[in-house]
Amino acid sequence: MRISTSTIVATLAIPIITASSKSVPFAPSSDPGVYPGGDQNPPSGWSTLPDIDGARIDNSTLRVGSGSATLLHYIDANYNASNIKRAVIQIHGENRDAWNQWIYSDLAAKRAATGGSFDRDEVVVMAPMFLTTLDEGAYPFDPNQDSGNKVTTTIDTGATSSARQGYVQPTGFAASPSPALEGRSFKRRGKYPVPLQKVSTTQVMIWKAIAWGEGAEAYEPVDADGAGSFDALDAAVDFFLDKTRFPQLRNVVVAGFSLGAQLTNRYATFREDTSEDDRIIYWISSPNSFVYLQANRPLPIGSSCRDTYGDYKYGLNGTLPRYVTRSDKQLSTSNLISRYLGRTVYYLVGLRDKSAGLDSCAPNSQGLGHLDKMYYWTEQIVPNLPGSTGVDGQLPDNNLMRYVEDTGHQDWKIITSDPGVETLWLKQWNADGTDANAPQSGGTVAGQTPSSKTIAGISNGARAVGGKGTAMISAALVALLVGLVL
Ligand SMILES: *[C@@H]1O[C@H](CO)[C@@H](O)[C@H](O)[C@H]1NC(C)=O
Ligand SMILES: *[C@@H]1O[C@H](CO)[C@@H](O)[C@H](O)[C@H]1NC(C)=O
Ligand SMILES: *[C@@H]1O[C@H](CO)[C@@H](O)[C@H](O)[C@H]1NC(C)=O
């Protein structure tokens, strides 16, 4: 298809497709991301941080918490803080490609600017890097301090950060400090024995596995004084909200995709300071789970998690992050609910995103893929929280939901889509709260709320025990038969 179209255009030299989405500036038709080494999620981590046109890497400006930790991030190479009206903090998913998040959000900002309401240099993009211990080389390390890269069962040492203390790694597997995550670690990481990591020689924050997505403390640096990923976001958000630095800034958008969206949902639940809530927009796209604030779940609770499905990170039971428990102002559940409902939250998910990041008992009670998880959360769960609208499908006024057509679990496509541009850059642009003018459509548009039948199809289809195996076998049979017939 693609070949023949371009051949026709080249041969006839007639601009017959100039009206197509491909001609809209800054609307990519494929992933514009950069992947050093060629793998989108290298199992052994990133060994370099690529240089990106228009952005620079900053590893010292954002001091986090009361220790000496910093949050490494990509940010516009040049911007004049006095002119900035909006900042977007674009948070990567599990694969930690901060540079790509900067690229995508920059493209979305540039297209938003073609609507005519503002110039690109009135906004700034920050893309934090939640490094993990796999990413040696992307962070500098001491080549002389390691354990000979042997797999180890414990990594407790004398001088440790509190996140590191008592942490036990199951033999041969990477794991997260949270018991709730161990299933995940085995599933997704189990194939890769993780050596005892070398010691970082930098103050940038580094986490274990996917623990950053739930607000966990950083594993390094040793003198982080218990700071975790919620503290890191506090530092980033407060950096922009500071009027002495950004005197014209109206809104900061905390935007996360996938595991970054999990972090954003939990941050919107727990961020301590409420005084600037009218200037913060939480942008949550395609998470594999939410932190549920009540005991009910949209889908049946499997027998293996009957007593634990509500443990953090999936609910408020169990052990909450230190960011929450250390506070002397710890909130009751009803206070957490009204705080969450009081915040401005935009939700997005691709209409084709039926995949799940993790297929296990507790998240499965929230839905079986990213699409139905988002549907249940925004159609049933949030509307029926105490103090919410009380009407299925009706979110509070300060929330909105955008389903994105023709899109799977694709960060680049969501961020640069029409609804991505709208929610990141146009919504509430003006000082009076009205929106900026929309640019020409880039071709990837908002779709209808899926029918409950479509959603039930996802939930039922994948739920039956052995359902996937059966489906695969039937698919294989069909393929075989088709092959025979042809
Ligand atoms: C930044 O913008 C302000 C206000 O427009 C201007 O006065 C100042 O000169 C600019 N600074 C730089 C370094 O361009
Ligand atoms: C942080 O920046 C310093 C100075 O530019 C550099 O030497 C160091 O390697 C950087 N660390 C990371 C993790 O990028
Ligand atoms: C949370 O724990 C309490 C007390 O153990 C229990 O009664 C409740 O059902 C749990 N809730 C969830 C959602 O797991």
XYZ file of C-alpha atoms and ligand atoms in Angstrom:
528
model
C 0.000 0.000 0.000
C 2.495 2.521 1.188
C 4.895 1.668 -1.639
C 2.321 1.972 -4.359
C 1.020 5.309 -3.059
C 4.434 6.896 -2.956
C 5.261 5.386 -6.328
C 2.194 6.982 -7.843
C 3.018 10.336 -6.323
C 6.619 10.167 -7.426
C 5.702 9.061 -10.929
C 2.901 11.481 -11.610
C 4.259 14.293 -9.462
C 0.709 15.265 -8.642
C 0.156 16.369 -5.066
C -2.888 14.163 -4.680
C -2.271 13.362 -1.024
C -1.214 16.724 0.306
C -4.424 16.934 2.313
C -3.602 13.741 4.184
C -2.467 13.786 7.787
C 1.122 13.254 6.688
C 1.338 16.805 5.488
C 0.322 18.335 8.809
C 3.435 19.758 10.431
C 4.594 17.960 13.564
C 2.067 15.119 13.228
C 4.273 12.022 12.943
C 2.885 8.983 11.142
C 5.267 6.580 12.840
C 7.242 6.540 16.068
C 9.784 9.391 15.865
C 11.567 7.960 18.928
C 15.254 7.135 19.199
C 16.334 3.765 20.588
C 20.077 3.400 21.202
C 20.918 -0.224 20.465
C 17.683 -0.713 18.546
C 15.593 -2.250 21.352
C 12.606 -0.282 22.678
C 12.904 -1.844 26.128
C 16.338 -3.429 26.409
C 16.221 -6.182 29.061
C 19.640 -5.185 30.311
C 18.731 -1.505 30.577
C 20.007 1.625 28.851
C 23.745 2.134 28.709
C 23.633 5.652 27.348
C 21.485 8.776 27.388
C 21.203 10.025 23.815
C 21.618 13.675 22.898
C 18.457 15.121 21.401
C 18.156 18.190 19.196
C 16.484 21.006 21.092
C 16.855 19.422 24.534
C 19.585 19.140 27.125
C 20.139 16.784 30.018
C 20.036 18.347 33.461
C 21.112 16.291 36.458
C 21.632 18.940 39.083
C 18.815 21.513 39.093
C 16.107 19.403 40.706
C 17.215 18.671 44.251
C 14.804 16.172 45.737
C 13.736 15.876 49.369
C 15.970 16.625 52.297
C 18.950 14.563 51.139
C 21.340 15.107 48.271
C 19.371 13.295 45.556
C 18.628 14.909 42.202
C 16.177 14.023 39.452
C 17.789 13.715 36.029
C 15.650 15.090 33.226
C 15.600 16.264 29.630
C 14.399 19.823 29.194
C 14.307 22.433 26.415
C 17.911 23.385 25.660
C 17.022 27.069 25.742
C 14.047 28.758 27.241
C 13.397 32.105 28.819
C 11.667 31.410 32.127
C 10.113 34.877 32.215
C 8.047 34.060 29.121
C 6.894 30.538 29.948
C 3.124 30.108 30.391
C 2.839 26.337 30.574
C 5.132 23.450 31.438
C 4.511 19.811 30.668
C 6.333 17.143 32.678
C 6.126 14.169 30.325
C 6.800 10.895 32.148
C 7.929 7.753 30.338
C 6.546 4.250 30.774
C 8.325 1.198 32.063
C 11.043 1.460 29.410
C 12.390 4.780 30.722
C 12.972 6.586 27.424
C 12.778 10.124 28.795
C 14.389 11.556 25.656
C 11.560 10.189 23.519
C 8.933 11.657 25.811
C 10.617 15.010 25.251
C 10.546 14.463 21.476
C 6.851 13.500 21.454
C 5.713 16.279 23.752
C 7.803 18.820 21.814
C 6.107 17.751 18.559
C 2.709 18.060 20.229
C 3.638 21.520 21.525
C 4.817 22.648 18.095
C 1.599 21.491 16.461
C -0.459 23.071 19.242
C 1.344 26.341 18.531
C 0.219 26.263 14.879
C -3.297 26.902 16.201
C -2.090 30.472 16.616
C -2.721 31.079 20.300
C 0.907 30.916 21.373
C 4.466 30.294 20.255
C 6.492 27.227 21.099
C 8.889 29.370 23.114
C 6.095 30.234 25.565
C 6.001 26.630 26.783
C 8.561 24.178 28.071
C 8.823 20.395 28.142
C 10.550 18.486 30.914
C 10.952 14.713 30.665
C 12.227 13.138 33.889
C 14.261 9.954 33.816
C 13.342 7.423 36.486
C 16.533 5.432 36.080
C 16.717 1.888 37.377
C 19.757 -0.050 38.510
C 19.787 -1.789 35.128
C 20.760 1.462 33.452
C 24.474 1.340 34.222
C 26.286 3.491 31.735
C 23.272 5.757 31.390
C 24.340 6.755 34.885
C 28.039 6.783 35.731
C 29.200 3.995 38.008
C 32.318 2.923 39.815
C 33.837 0.111 37.736
C 35.835 -1.089 40.729
C 32.956 -1.497 43.124
C 30.821 -4.432 42.217
C 30.427 -8.069 43.048
C 31.962 -9.440 39.897
C 28.533 -9.242 38.318
C 27.395 -12.349 40.098
C 23.751 -12.990 40.754
C 23.172 -12.482 44.418
C 20.419 -13.154 46.881
C 20.870 -10.111 49.039
C 22.152 -6.657 48.436
C 22.142 -5.320 51.921
C 25.309 -3.486 52.793
C 26.595 -1.375 55.640
C 26.021 2.099 54.286
C 22.585 1.922 52.751
C 19.681 4.128 51.961
C 16.524 3.096 53.762
C 15.086 1.800 50.500
C 17.955 -0.619 50.304
C 17.774 -1.886 53.840
C 16.179 -5.248 54.269
C 15.712 -5.626 50.579
C 16.021 -9.232 49.538
C 16.257 -10.269 45.951
C 14.918 -13.717 45.085
C 17.736 -15.802 43.660
C 18.218 -15.236 40.011
C 15.511 -12.666 39.577
C 15.105 -8.957 39.679
C 12.424 -7.928 42.063
C 10.919 -4.856 43.515
C 10.890 -3.922 47.181
C 7.122 -4.297 47.197
C 5.802 -7.844 47.648
C 2.835 -6.861 45.498
C 5.207 -6.541 42.555
C 6.977 -9.811 42.789
C 4.633 -11.585 40.421
C 5.420 -8.927 37.885
C 9.110 -9.206 38.426
C 9.065 -12.906 37.857
C 6.886 -12.627 34.821
C 8.559 -9.838 32.992
C 12.076 -9.983 34.267
C 12.489 -13.552 35.290
C 14.365 -14.473 32.169
C 17.154 -12.114 33.007
C 19.242 -12.850 36.040
C 20.158 -9.474 37.391
C 23.670 -9.063 38.701
C 24.491 -7.042 41.757
C 24.685 -3.606 40.247
C 27.725 -1.454 40.321
C 27.721 1.489 42.648
C 26.537 4.725 41.126
C 28.934 7.664 41.337
C 26.263 10.295 40.830
C 23.617 11.923 42.963
C 20.851 11.191 40.457
C 18.023 9.031 41.757
C 17.975 5.398 40.688
C 15.246 2.902 41.529
C 14.843 -0.851 41.680
C 12.856 -2.300 38.796
C 9.401 -0.708 38.499
C 9.146 0.559 42.077
C 9.305 4.191 40.946
C 5.802 3.787 39.494
C 4.264 3.504 42.958
C 6.119 6.281 44.739
C 8.861 4.115 46.230
C 12.069 5.486 47.671
C 15.074 5.621 45.412
C 17.664 2.878 45.797
C 20.515 5.263 45.114
C 22.039 7.627 45.988
C 22.779 6.342 49.457
C 22.241 9.787 50.986
C 18.823 10.403 49.424
C 17.347 10.520 52.935
C 14.357 8.426 51.950
C 13.296 10.519 48.950
C 11.188 8.693 46.392
C 9.377 9.297 43.137
C 6.581 11.401 44.693
C 9.243 13.666 46.201
C 10.875 13.790 42.760
C 7.602 14.996 41.229
C 7.176 17.520 44.030
C 10.583 18.935 43.099
C 9.690 19.083 39.401
C 6.232 20.591 39.902
C 7.367 23.097 42.517
C 10.241 24.156 40.265
C 7.715 25.366 37.709
C 5.154 26.746 40.145
C 7.740 29.050 41.699
C 6.619 32.521 40.590
C 10.014 34.065 41.165
C 11.377 31.720 38.515
C 8.370 31.452 36.185
C 6.385 34.654 36.796
C 3.919 34.026 33.941
C 3.408 30.312 34.304
C -0.273 29.398 34.490
C -0.388 25.611 34.496
C 1.963 22.715 34.944
C 0.822 19.412 33.472
C 2.051 16.216 35.110
C 1.660 13.769 32.244
C 2.354 10.061 32.394
C 1.930 7.152 30.019
C 1.588 3.528 31.148
C 3.786 3.053 34.250
C 4.272 6.829 34.178
C 0.477 7.126 34.306
C 0.390 4.828 37.303
C 2.811 7.180 38.990
C 0.704 10.184 37.977
C -2.532 8.639 39.280
C -0.898 7.853 42.622
C 0.741 11.249 42.781
C -2.631 12.910 42.154
C -3.932 10.879 45.084
C -1.118 11.606 47.503
C 0.506 14.929 46.586
C 0.582 16.604 49.941
C 0.308 20.261 48.990
C -3.133 21.303 47.783
C -2.512 25.053 47.715
C -1.705 25.144 43.987
C -4.250 22.580 42.805
C -5.868 25.037 40.422
C -2.562 25.320 38.527
C -1.816 21.592 38.213
C -3.276 19.287 35.577
C -2.792 15.541 35.944
C -2.680 13.718 32.597
C -3.102 9.971 32.878
C -2.792 7.785 29.791
C -3.122 4.007 29.608
C -2.018 2.820 33.066
C -2.102 -0.871 33.888
C -3.599 -0.114 37.291
C -4.944 2.691 39.449
C -4.762 3.029 43.190
C -8.357 2.207 44.087
C -9.718 4.139 47.038
C -12.505 1.758 47.988
C -12.974 -2.014 48.217
C -15.230 -2.521 45.192
C -13.781 -3.704 41.886
C -15.392 -3.816 38.436
C -14.398 -7.442 37.804
C -14.500 -10.547 39.983
C -11.653 -10.887 42.458
C -9.575 -13.980 41.862
C -9.196 -16.461 44.691
C -5.429 -15.991 44.848
C -5.788 -12.333 45.863
C -9.023 -12.412 47.827
C -7.245 -10.984 50.875
C -4.622 -8.874 49.124
C -6.270 -7.312 46.063
C -6.571 -4.037 47.957
C -2.953 -3.905 49.068
C -0.957 -0.966 47.823
C -0.193 -0.266 44.965
C -3.649 -1.458 43.903
C -5.513 -0.104 46.912
C -4.917 1.668 50.196
C -4.284 -1.419 52.337
C -0.867 -2.807 53.145
C 2.238 -0.658 53.166
C 1.949 2.813 51.717
C 5.049 4.671 50.484
C 7.127 6.541 53.017
C 6.048 9.823 51.373
C 2.561 9.097 52.724
C 3.306 7.420 56.040
C 5.936 9.877 57.257
C 3.494 12.746 57.115
C 2.009 13.904 60.375
C -0.994 14.969 58.313
C -1.900 11.512 57.068
C -5.281 11.601 55.487
C -8.268 9.369 55.993
C -9.640 7.545 52.984
C -12.513 9.999 52.650
C -10.077 12.915 52.686
C -7.951 11.231 50.013
C -11.067 10.769 47.902
C -12.142 14.385 48.124
C -8.598 15.506 47.414
C -8.447 13.331 44.289
C -11.857 14.554 43.141
C -10.779 18.148 43.699
C -7.896 17.867 41.259
C -7.932 18.447 37.516
C -7.415 15.096 35.826
C -7.443 14.273 32.118
C -7.577 10.638 31.062
C -6.606 9.176 27.681
C -6.377 5.680 26.248
C -6.085 4.158 22.781
C -9.238 2.423 21.552
C -7.121 -0.495 20.380
C -5.192 -0.822 23.610
C -6.527 -4.157 24.806
C -3.106 -5.268 26.014
C -2.233 -5.490 29.687
C 1.081 -4.608 31.238
C 0.724 -7.281 33.861
C -1.625 -10.216 33.880
C -2.057 -11.046 37.542
C -4.768 -11.285 40.159
C -4.971 -7.816 41.737
C -4.731 -5.684 38.566
C -7.038 -8.103 36.742
C -9.850 -7.159 39.136
C -9.554 -3.615 37.712
C -9.870 -4.768 34.091
C -7.961 -7.036 31.770
C -6.418 -4.564 29.365
C -5.514 -0.882 29.379
C -8.756 0.016 27.585
C -11.249 -1.690 29.877
C -9.263 -0.632 32.950
C -9.617 3.004 31.885
C -13.265 2.537 30.953
C -14.225 1.070 34.323
C -12.270 3.733 36.212
C -13.816 6.665 34.385
C -17.319 5.257 33.754
C -17.993 3.500 37.051
C -15.386 4.012 39.732
C -14.641 7.755 39.803
C -18.269 8.827 39.161
C -19.422 6.749 42.116
C -16.825 7.841 44.659
C -18.470 9.645 47.576
C -18.743 13.322 46.627
C -18.479 12.646 42.891
C -21.307 12.948 40.370
C -23.065 9.726 41.348
C -23.913 9.112 37.694
C -22.241 6.331 35.707
C -20.176 7.785 32.880
C -20.236 11.287 34.307
C -16.886 12.493 35.605
C -16.546 15.580 37.795
C -16.352 18.853 35.829
C -12.595 19.158 36.313
C -11.981 15.761 34.688
C -12.211 14.636 31.103
C -11.809 11.404 29.217
C -10.502 11.039 25.663
C -10.505 7.785 23.755
C -8.020 7.875 20.881
C -8.920 6.267 17.544
C -6.686 3.721 15.825
C -4.252 3.646 18.704
C -2.826 0.827 20.769
C -0.351 1.024 23.646
C 1.625 3.718 21.816
C 2.908 6.693 23.779
C 4.096 8.608 20.703
C 0.703 8.290 19.048
C -1.348 9.318 22.081
C 0.870 12.300 22.881
C 0.936 13.637 19.311
C -2.737 12.813 18.551
C -5.413 15.515 18.392
C -6.694 14.663 21.877
C -3.092 14.488 23.116
C -2.358 17.981 21.788
C -5.662 19.216 23.174
C -5.193 17.895 26.684
C -1.477 18.603 27.058
C -1.333 22.013 25.467
C -4.663 23.622 24.604
C -6.974 22.965 27.537
C -7.188 25.867 29.987
C -4.461 27.665 28.116
C -5.785 31.166 28.680
C -5.591 33.047 31.944
C -9.410 32.989 32.161
C -9.401 29.189 31.921
C -10.557 28.978 28.303
C -8.754 26.855 25.730
C -6.214 27.819 23.093
C -7.230 27.553 19.436
C -6.875 24.058 18.009
C -4.462 23.467 15.128
C -5.267 21.515 11.983
C -6.075 17.889 12.751
C -3.103 15.577 12.618
C -5.348 12.692 11.617
C -5.410 10.720 14.876
C -8.622 11.862 16.461
C -10.778 11.295 19.520
C -13.296 8.453 19.280
C -16.546 7.506 20.949
C -16.725 5.927 24.370
C -16.691 2.202 23.647
C -19.924 0.310 24.215
C -20.303 -1.727 27.382
C -20.530 -4.733 25.069
C -17.089 -4.020 23.612
C -15.690 -3.667 27.094
C -17.383 -6.840 28.331
C -15.847 -8.582 25.326
C -12.373 -7.685 26.555
C -13.187 -8.614 30.112
C -14.832 -11.936 29.252
C -12.624 -12.927 26.361
C -9.420 -12.952 28.279
C -10.881 -13.994 31.594
C -11.830 -17.615 31.015
C -9.073 -19.769 32.424
C -7.096 -21.106 29.538
C -8.936 -18.695 27.297
C -5.785 -17.255 25.856
C -4.282 -20.652 25.196
C -7.448 -21.796 23.506
C -7.606 -18.657 21.427
C -4.020 -19.114 20.360
C -4.635 -22.696 19.381
C -7.721 -21.735 17.367
C -5.798 -18.926 15.711
C -3.038 -21.345 14.835
C -5.582 -23.802 13.447
C -7.241 -21.110 11.387
C -3.880 -20.020 10.041
C -3.080 -23.613 9.195
C -6.402 -24.126 7.449
C -6.102 -20.860 5.572
C -2.622 -21.910 4.548
C -3.930 -25.223 3.283
C -6.792 -23.649 1.384
C -4.558 -21.069 -0.261
C 13.605 37.004 28.678
O 12.367 37.651 28.457
C 12.269 38.888 29.111
C 10.833 39.366 28.982
O 10.393 39.245 27.653
C 13.284 39.847 28.543
O 13.216 41.092 29.190
C 14.678 39.246 28.728
O 15.635 40.046 28.098
C 14.729 37.840 28.152
N 15.984 37.232 28.513
C 16.782 36.712 27.609
C 18.048 36.127 28.135
O 16.524 36.711 26.431
C 25.752 14.613 35.695
O 26.463 15.688 35.191
C 27.845 15.644 35.452
C 28.448 16.952 35.013
O 27.919 17.358 33.795
C 28.455 14.431 34.777
O 29.817 14.346 35.049
C 27.730 13.200 35.284
O 28.199 12.076 34.613
C 26.266 13.333 35.105
N 25.550 12.214 35.665
C 24.596 11.600 35.025
C 23.899 10.491 35.729
O 24.252 11.901 33.924
C -8.383 -3.783 53.770
O -8.085 -4.354 55.011
C -9.205 -4.439 55.895
C -8.701 -4.919 57.250
O -7.796 -5.968 57.108
C -10.228 -5.369 55.286
O -11.359 -5.459 56.120
C -10.631 -4.816 53.926
O -11.527 -5.686 53.303
C -9.435 -4.602 53.058
N -9.836 -3.912 51.860
C -9.416 -4.269 50.678
C -9.916 -3.437 49.541
O -8.645 -5.167 50.490
